[in-house]
Amino acid sequence: VTLNYFLVGAPRFLADLLEAELISRNLNFQKISNASVPAPVPLPLAIAIAPTANNRNDEEIYLVTAPNDGLNSISLIWAQWIGPKAVVTSFTSISQAAKILKAQGKLWVNLSKMSTGKAKLISELLLSPKKKALKPFAPLPEGPLGVWLLLSNETLVYSSAISPSLAPPEQFKFEETKIPPSRAYLKLWELLTRFPNLTPKPNDRVLELGSAPGGWTWVLGYQLKTQLTCVDRGEMDLEILKLSKAEWIKKDAFSWIENQVGSTLPYDWVFSDMACEPQKLLELVKKIISNNPKCKLICTIKLNDRVNLEILDQFKAILHSNLIHLECNKHELTWWLI
Ligand SMILES: C[S@@+](CC[C@H](N)C(=O)[O-])C[C@H]1O[C@@H](n2cnc3c(N)ncnc32)[C@H](O)[C@@H]1O
């Protein structure tokens, strides 16, 4: 049965936020917890089942009913991956299940929480993506990628068309380095590797707001060789600043920008990882866009205890922009406009 469904995944710590978002966007959903029920699952909706421990037990998976015209338009801030056009189908044998999946694609991630028994035997007949660490800025493994799980011992659900940049998060692990003074560089590595068109070219003029101590500075200035200006009222790592050939303006970014926007800001890109209220960042971003509509922006939106979906939707509503939760993001989101 082909259903108007999406498979959506999020780590457990985001589950409440994702569920609130699904409800607020009027999407119907079922949480799929595991696959160990031997009886046939009533279709069209799959039913939740007891979780058992394995390496994916920190993730919640949802079967989301898409609006009739919404197969391509669904976009959820808190989903870490989205599998379009999910299919629920019954099967009679392990080899038949594997055959169904192989006919739809080459690489498969097994999402069955109970990866013993049938699910394990099926996954042994399938190819899965290599688990080796990614190299920053290198091409992602070829896609598309499929995800699947068993809803029961004779019911399978899968989505075969996930693009590599929107694949389940365990695909985006890097080998870390100790050179930069903070681990924030991992967010940029992840973003620019998943979405290579967001990578500034050497000598592009880049403004970096909230740059201290300098993890992003190292990526932007040293690794990518941009012409970099950093603004932070906190202390930068001076070694990294030198290595990155970056200028540092030790000021409050908001008042500094205020003083600059009398004329067009001379930057191709503005990056911000500044710790500030989402509302304040939104106003700043709008000011920068109206000052220099050609400027591309990449910002972390830092969240506090009360997440305001309305403000996030105002970011999303800015034409040609995107808002996602990266694997490396904690209580924050990444927004960009190019
Ligand atoms: C998460 S840290 C940035 C980490 C940095 N991206 C890195 O890779 O090392 C947030 C920074 O925002 C800066 N910040 C917060 N409010 C600011 C403001 N109004 N003006 C300038 N910097 C600000 C803080 O000083 C802090 O260094």
CSV table of C-alpha atoms and ligand atoms in Angstrom, one decimal:
chain,number,residue,atom,x,y,z
A,1,VAL,CA,0.0,0.0,0.0
A,2,THR,CA,1.5,3.4,-0.9
A,3,LEU,CA,0.3,5.9,1.6
A,4,ASN,CA,0.6,9.6,1.9
A,5,TYR,CA,3.1,9.2,4.6
A,6,PHE,CA,6.5,10.5,5.7
A,7,LEU,CA,8.9,8.7,8.0
A,8,VAL,CA,10.3,11.3,10.3
A,9,GLY,CA,13.1,10.8,12.9
A,10,ALA,CA,14.4,12.8,15.7
A,11,PRO,CA,16.7,12.1,18.7
A,12,ARG,CA,14.7,11.5,21.9
A,13,PHE,CA,15.7,14.9,23.4
A,14,LEU,CA,13.9,16.6,20.6
A,15,ALA,CA,10.8,14.5,20.6
A,16,ASP,CA,8.7,16.8,22.7
A,17,LEU,CA,9.6,19.8,20.4
A,18,LEU,CA,8.9,17.7,17.3
A,19,GLU,CA,5.6,16.5,18.6
A,20,ALA,CA,4.5,20.1,19.5
A,21,GLU,CA,5.5,21.1,16.0
A,22,LEU,CA,3.5,18.3,14.4
A,23,ILE,CA,0.5,19.2,16.4
A,24,SER,CA,0.9,22.9,15.7
A,25,ARG,CA,1.1,22.2,12.0
A,26,ASN,CA,-2.0,20.1,12.1
A,27,LEU,CA,-0.2,16.9,10.9
A,28,ASN,CA,-1.4,13.6,12.1
A,29,PHE,CA,1.2,11.2,13.3
A,30,GLN,CA,1.9,7.9,14.9
A,31,LYS,CA,5.0,7.2,17.0
A,32,ILE,CA,6.7,4.0,16.0
A,33,SER,CA,8.6,2.6,18.9
A,34,ASN,CA,9.5,-0.9,17.9
A,35,ALA,CA,8.7,-3.9,15.9
A,36,SER,CA,8.2,-6.9,17.9
A,37,VAL,CA,4.5,-7.5,17.6
A,38,PRO,CA,3.8,-10.8,15.8
A,39,ALA,CA,0.2,-10.0,15.0
A,40,PRO,CA,-0.7,-8.2,11.7
A,41,VAL,CA,-0.6,-4.5,12.2
A,42,PRO,CA,-3.9,-2.8,11.3
A,43,LEU,CA,-3.4,-0.6,8.2
A,44,PRO,CA,-3.3,2.2,7.3
A,45,LEU,CA,-1.8,3.2,10.7
A,46,ALA,CA,1.0,1.4,12.4
A,47,ILE,CA,0.9,1.2,16.1
A,48,ALA,CA,3.6,1.8,18.7
A,49,ILE,CA,5.3,-1.0,20.4
A,50,ALA,CA,7.7,-1.6,23.3
A,51,PRO,CA,11.2,-0.3,22.8
A,52,THR,CA,14.2,-2.5,23.4
A,53,ALA,CA,17.7,-1.4,23.8
A,54,ASN,CA,20.1,-1.2,20.9
A,55,ASN,CA,22.3,1.5,19.3
A,56,ARG,CA,19.3,3.4,17.9
A,57,ASN,CA,17.3,3.6,21.1
A,58,ASP,CA,18.0,7.3,21.4
A,59,GLU,CA,15.8,8.1,18.5
A,60,GLU,CA,12.0,8.5,18.0
A,61,ILE,CA,10.5,7.6,14.7
A,62,TYR,CA,7.1,8.9,13.5
A,63,LEU,CA,4.8,8.0,10.7
A,64,VAL,CA,3.3,11.3,9.6
A,65,THR,CA,0.3,11.7,7.4
A,66,ALA,CA,1.0,14.3,4.8
A,67,PRO,CA,-1.7,16.6,3.5
A,68,ASN,CA,-2.8,15.5,0.0
A,69,ASP,CA,-0.8,18.0,-1.9
A,70,GLY,CA,1.9,18.1,0.7
A,71,LEU,CA,4.2,15.3,-0.3
A,72,ASN,CA,6.9,17.7,-1.3
A,73,SER,CA,6.1,20.6,0.9
A,74,ILE,CA,6.4,19.1,4.4
A,75,SER,CA,9.2,20.8,6.3
A,76,LEU,CA,9.7,20.3,10.0
A,77,ILE,CA,12.2,22.2,12.0
A,78,TRP,CA,12.8,19.5,14.6
A,79,ALA,CA,12.9,16.5,12.4
A,80,GLN,CA,16.5,15.3,12.0
A,81,TRP,CA,15.7,13.4,8.9
A,82,ILE,CA,12.6,13.0,6.8
A,83,GLY,CA,11.8,10.1,4.5
A,84,PRO,CA,9.3,11.1,1.9
A,85,LYS,CA,6.7,8.8,0.4
A,86,ALA,CA,6.8,6.1,3.1
A,87,VAL,CA,5.4,2.8,2.1
A,88,VAL,CA,3.8,0.2,4.4
A,89,THR,CA,3.8,-3.3,2.9
A,90,SER,CA,3.4,-6.9,4.1
A,91,PHE,CA,5.8,-9.6,3.4
A,92,THR,CA,5.9,-13.4,3.9
A,93,SER,CA,9.6,-14.2,4.2
A,94,ILE,CA,12.9,-12.6,5.0
A,95,SER,CA,14.2,-12.9,1.5
A,96,GLN,CA,11.0,-11.4,0.1
A,97,ALA,CA,11.4,-8.3,2.5
A,98,ALA,CA,15.0,-7.9,1.3
A,99,LYS,CA,13.9,-8.2,-2.3
A,100,ILE,CA,11.3,-5.5,-1.9
A,101,LEU,CA,13.8,-3.1,-0.4
A,102,LYS,CA,16.6,-3.9,-2.9
A,103,ALA,CA,14.2,-3.2,-5.8
A,104,GLN,CA,13.8,0.3,-4.4
A,105,GLY,CA,17.4,1.3,-3.7
A,106,LYS,CA,20.9,0.2,-2.9
A,107,LEU,CA,21.8,1.5,0.6
A,108,TRP,CA,19.5,0.9,3.6
A,109,VAL,CA,19.6,2.0,7.2
A,110,ASN,CA,17.8,-0.4,9.5
A,111,LEU,CA,15.7,1.6,12.0
A,112,SER,CA,14.2,-1.4,13.8
A,113,LYS,CA,14.8,-0.9,17.4
A,114,MET,CA,14.6,-4.6,18.0
A,115,SER,CA,17.4,-5.6,15.7
A,116,THR,CA,17.3,-9.2,16.5
A,117,GLY,CA,15.3,-11.8,14.8
A,118,LYS,CA,13.7,-11.0,11.5
A,119,ALA,CA,14.9,-7.4,11.2
A,120,LYS,CA,18.5,-8.5,11.8
A,121,LEU,CA,18.3,-11.3,9.2
A,122,ILE,CA,16.7,-8.9,6.6
A,123,SER,CA,19.5,-6.3,7.2
A,124,GLU,CA,22.1,-9.0,6.6
A,125,LEU,CA,20.8,-9.3,3.1
A,126,LEU,CA,21.1,-5.5,2.4
A,127,LEU,CA,23.9,-3.1,1.9
A,128,SER,CA,24.2,-0.3,4.4
A,129,PRO,CA,26.1,2.9,4.2
A,130,LYS,CA,29.7,2.7,5.4
A,131,LYS,CA,30.2,3.9,9.0
A,132,LYS,CA,33.5,5.6,8.5
A,133,ALA,CA,34.0,9.2,9.6
A,134,LEU,CA,33.3,11.9,7.1
A,135,LYS,CA,36.0,14.3,5.9
A,136,PRO,CA,35.0,17.9,6.2
A,137,PHE,CA,34.0,19.5,2.8
A,138,ALA,CA,34.4,16.2,1.0
A,139,PRO,CA,31.5,14.9,-1.1
A,140,LEU,CA,28.9,12.9,0.9
A,141,PRO,CA,28.5,9.2,0.1
A,142,GLU,CA,26.3,8.8,-2.9
A,143,GLY,CA,22.6,8.7,-2.4
A,144,PRO,CA,19.7,8.4,-2.3
A,145,LEU,CA,19.5,6.4,0.9
A,146,GLY,CA,16.7,4.3,2.3
A,147,VAL,CA,15.4,3.7,5.8
A,148,TRP,CA,13.2,0.9,6.9
A,149,LEU,CA,11.8,-0.9,9.9
A,150,LEU,CA,9.5,-3.7,10.8
A,151,LEU,CA,6.1,-2.8,12.1
A,152,SER,CA,5.4,-6.4,12.8
A,153,ASN,CA,6.8,-9.8,11.8
A,154,GLU,CA,5.0,-9.5,8.5
A,155,THR,CA,4.8,-5.7,8.0
A,156,LEU,CA,7.5,-3.5,6.7
A,157,VAL,CA,7.7,0.3,6.4
A,158,TYR,CA,10.3,2.1,4.3
A,159,SER,CA,11.2,5.3,2.6
A,160,SER,CA,13.7,4.9,-0.2
A,161,ALA,CA,14.4,8.5,-1.3
A,162,ILE,CA,16.3,10.3,1.4
A,163,SER,CA,18.9,12.6,-0.1
A,164,PRO,CA,22.4,12.1,1.5
A,165,SER,CA,22.4,15.6,3.0
A,166,LEU,CA,19.1,14.8,4.9
A,167,ALA,CA,20.1,11.3,6.0
A,168,PRO,CA,19.8,10.0,9.5
A,169,PRO,CA,22.3,11.8,11.7
A,170,GLU,CA,24.7,9.0,12.4
A,171,GLN,CA,25.9,9.6,8.9
A,172,PHE,CA,27.5,12.9,9.9
A,173,LYS,CA,30.3,12.0,12.3
A,174,PHE,CA,33.7,13.6,11.8
A,175,GLU,CA,37.1,12.8,13.2
A,176,GLU,CA,37.6,15.7,15.7
A,177,THR,CA,40.7,17.9,15.9
A,178,LYS,CA,42.1,19.7,18.9
A,179,ILE,CA,43.5,22.7,17.0
A,180,PRO,CA,40.5,25.1,17.2
A,181,PRO,CA,39.8,26.5,20.7
A,182,SER,CA,36.1,25.3,20.8
A,183,ARG,CA,34.1,22.4,19.4
A,184,ALA,CA,31.8,24.8,17.7
A,185,TYR,CA,33.7,24.2,14.4
A,186,LEU,CA,31.9,20.9,14.1
A,187,LYS,CA,28.6,22.7,13.4
A,188,LEU,CA,30.2,24.4,10.4
A,189,TRP,CA,31.9,21.3,9.2
A,190,GLU,CA,28.6,19.5,9.3
A,191,LEU,CA,26.6,22.2,7.7
A,192,LEU,CA,29.1,22.9,4.9
A,193,THR,CA,29.7,19.2,4.2
A,194,ARG,CA,26.0,18.5,4.0
A,195,PHE,CA,25.2,21.6,2.0
A,196,PRO,CA,28.4,22.4,0.0
A,197,ASN,CA,26.8,25.3,-1.8
A,198,LEU,CA,26.9,27.2,1.6
A,199,THR,CA,30.7,27.2,1.5
A,200,PRO,CA,32.4,30.6,1.0
A,201,LYS,CA,35.1,30.8,-1.7
A,202,PRO,CA,38.7,31.8,-0.9
A,203,ASN,CA,38.9,35.6,-0.6
A,204,ASP,CA,35.1,36.1,-0.2
A,205,ARG,CA,34.5,38.9,2.3
A,206,VAL,CA,33.1,37.3,5.5
A,207,LEU,CA,31.8,39.0,8.7
A,208,GLU,CA,31.6,36.7,11.7
A,209,LEU,CA,29.5,37.8,14.7
A,210,GLY,CA,30.0,36.1,18.1
A,211,SER,CA,33.3,34.6,17.0
A,212,ALA,CA,35.1,34.1,20.3
A,213,PRO,CA,37.0,32.0,21.1
A,214,GLY,CA,37.5,31.1,17.4
A,215,GLY,CA,36.3,27.7,16.3
A,216,TRP,CA,34.4,29.1,13.3
A,217,THR,CA,37.2,31.6,12.8
A,218,TRP,CA,39.6,28.8,12.2
A,219,VAL,CA,37.2,27.1,9.7
A,220,LEU,CA,36.4,30.4,7.8
A,221,GLY,CA,39.8,32.1,7.9
A,222,TYR,CA,42.3,29.3,8.1
A,223,GLN,CA,40.6,26.4,6.3
A,224,LEU,CA,38.5,28.3,3.8
A,225,LYS,CA,40.9,31.3,3.3
A,226,THR,CA,38.2,33.9,3.4
A,227,GLN,CA,38.9,37.6,4.1
A,228,LEU,CA,37.5,37.5,7.6
A,229,THR,CA,36.3,40.2,10.1
A,230,CYS,CA,35.3,38.9,13.5
A,231,VAL,CA,33.1,40.8,16.0
A,232,ASP,CA,32.9,39.6,19.6
A,233,ARG,CA,33.0,41.5,22.9
A,234,GLY,CA,34.5,38.4,24.5
A,235,GLU,CA,38.1,37.2,24.1
A,236,MET,CA,39.3,35.7,20.9
A,237,ASP,CA,42.2,33.1,20.9
A,238,LEU,CA,45.0,35.2,19.5
A,239,GLU,CA,46.9,32.3,17.9
A,240,ILE,CA,43.8,31.3,16.0
A,241,LEU,CA,43.2,34.9,14.9
A,242,LYS,CA,46.7,35.1,13.5
A,243,LEU,CA,46.5,31.7,11.9
A,244,SER,CA,43.2,32.7,10.3
A,245,LYS,CA,44.5,36.1,9.2
A,246,ALA,CA,41.4,37.6,10.6
A,247,GLU,CA,40.6,41.1,12.0
A,248,TRP,CA,39.0,41.3,15.4
A,249,ILE,CA,36.6,44.0,16.4
A,250,LYS,CA,36.1,43.7,20.2
A,251,LYS,CA,32.7,45.3,20.4
A,252,ASP,CA,29.0,44.6,20.9
A,253,ALA,CA,27.9,43.3,17.5
A,254,PHE,CA,24.4,44.9,17.6
A,255,SER,CA,25.6,48.4,18.2
A,256,TRP,CA,28.6,47.9,15.8
A,257,ILE,CA,26.2,46.8,13.0
A,258,GLU,CA,23.9,49.7,13.8
A,259,ASN,CA,26.9,52.1,13.1
A,260,GLN,CA,27.8,50.3,9.8
A,261,VAL,CA,24.4,50.2,8.0
A,262,GLY,CA,24.5,53.8,6.9
A,263,SER,CA,26.2,52.5,3.8
A,264,THR,CA,26.0,49.1,2.2
A,265,LEU,CA,27.8,46.4,4.3
A,266,PRO,CA,30.9,45.3,2.4
A,267,TYR,CA,30.5,41.6,2.9
A,268,ASP,CA,29.5,38.6,0.8
A,269,TRP,CA,28.6,36.5,3.8
A,270,VAL,CA,27.6,37.1,7.4
A,271,PHE,CA,28.0,34.2,9.9
A,272,SER,CA,26.7,34.4,13.4
A,273,ASP,CA,27.0,32.0,16.3
A,274,MET,CA,26.2,34.8,18.7
A,275,ALA,CA,24.5,33.9,22.0
A,276,CYS,CA,21.5,36.1,21.9
A,277,GLU,CA,17.7,36.1,21.9
A,278,PRO,CA,16.1,34.7,18.7
A,279,GLN,CA,14.0,37.8,18.4
A,280,LYS,CA,17.0,40.1,18.5
A,281,LEU,CA,18.8,37.9,16.0
A,282,LEU,CA,15.8,38.1,13.7
A,283,GLU,CA,15.7,41.9,13.8
A,284,LEU,CA,19.5,42.0,13.1
A,285,VAL,CA,19.1,39.5,10.2
A,286,LYS,CA,16.3,41.6,8.7
A,287,LYS,CA,18.4,44.8,9.0
A,288,ILE,CA,21.4,43.1,7.2
A,289,ILE,CA,19.1,41.8,4.4
A,290,SER,CA,17.6,45.2,3.8
A,291,ASN,CA,21.0,46.8,3.9
A,292,ASN,CA,22.6,44.3,1.5
A,293,PRO,CA,20.2,42.0,-0.2
A,294,LYS,CA,23.1,40.1,-1.9
A,295,CYS,CA,24.7,39.2,1.4
A,296,LYS,CA,24.4,35.5,2.3
A,297,LEU,CA,23.7,34.6,5.9
A,298,ILE,CA,24.4,31.6,8.1
A,299,CYS,CA,23.2,31.9,11.7
A,300,THR,CA,22.9,29.7,14.8
A,301,ILE,CA,19.6,30.5,16.6
A,302,LYS,CA,20.2,29.9,20.3
A,303,LEU,CA,17.1,28.8,22.1
A,304,ASN,CA,16.0,29.2,25.7
A,305,ASP,CA,13.6,27.1,27.8
A,306,ARG,CA,10.5,28.4,26.1
A,307,VAL,CA,10.8,27.7,22.4
A,308,ASN,CA,8.7,30.1,20.4
A,309,LEU,CA,7.7,28.4,17.2
A,310,GLU,CA,6.2,31.7,15.9
A,311,ILE,CA,9.6,33.4,15.9
A,312,LEU,CA,11.2,30.4,14.3
A,313,ASP,CA,8.5,30.5,11.6
A,314,GLN,CA,9.3,34.1,10.9
A,315,PHE,CA,12.9,33.0,10.2
A,316,LYS,CA,11.6,30.2,8.0
A,317,ALA,CA,9.3,32.7,6.2
A,318,ILE,CA,12.2,34.7,4.9
A,319,LEU,CA,12.3,33.8,1.2
A,320,HIS,CA,14.9,31.3,0.1
A,321,SER,CA,16.0,30.6,3.6
A,322,ASN,CA,16.3,27.2,5.5
A,323,LEU,CA,16.1,26.2,9.1
A,324,ILE,CA,17.3,22.9,10.4
A,325,HIS,CA,18.6,21.1,13.5
A,326,LEU,CA,22.0,19.8,12.8
A,327,GLU,CA,23.4,16.7,14.5
A,328,CYS,CA,26.0,18.9,16.1
A,329,ASN,CA,23.4,21.5,17.3
A,330,LYS,CA,22.4,21.3,20.9
A,331,HIS,CA,19.6,23.6,22.1
A,332,GLU,CA,19.9,25.6,19.0
A,333,LEU,CA,19.0,25.7,15.3
A,334,THR,CA,20.9,26.6,12.2
A,335,TRP,CA,19.3,29.1,9.7
A,336,TRP,CA,20.7,30.2,6.4
A,337,LEU,CA,19.8,32.4,3.5
A,338,ILE,CA,21.7,32.2,0.2
B,1,LIG,C1,28.8,30.1,21.3
B,1,LIG,S1,29.9,31.4,21.5
B,1,LIG,C2,30.6,31.4,19.9
B,1,LIG,C3,31.6,30.3,19.6
B,1,LIG,C4,32.3,30.5,18.3
B,1,LIG,N1,31.5,30.4,17.1
B,1,LIG,C5,33.4,29.5,18.1
B,1,LIG,O1,33.4,28.8,17.2
B,1,LIG,O2,34.4,29.5,19.0
B,1,LIG,C6,28.9,32.8,21.6
B,1,LIG,C7,29.6,34.1,21.5
B,1,LIG,O3,28.7,35.2,21.3
B,1,LIG,C8,29.3,36.3,21.9
B,1,LIG,N2,28.3,37.4,22.1
B,1,LIG,C9,27.1,37.3,22.7
B,1,LIG,N3,26.5,38.5,22.6
B,1,LIG,C10,27.2,39.3,21.9
B,1,LIG,C11,27.1,40.6,21.4
B,1,LIG,N4,26.0,41.3,21.7
B,1,LIG,N5,28.1,41.1,20.7
B,1,LIG,C12,29.2,40.4,20.4
B,1,LIG,N6,29.4,39.1,20.8
B,1,LIG,C13,28.4,38.6,21.5
B,1,LIG,C14,29.9,35.8,23.2
B,1,LIG,O4,30.9,36.7,23.7
B,1,LIG,C15,30.4,34.4,22.8
B,1,LIG,O5,31.8,34.5,22.5
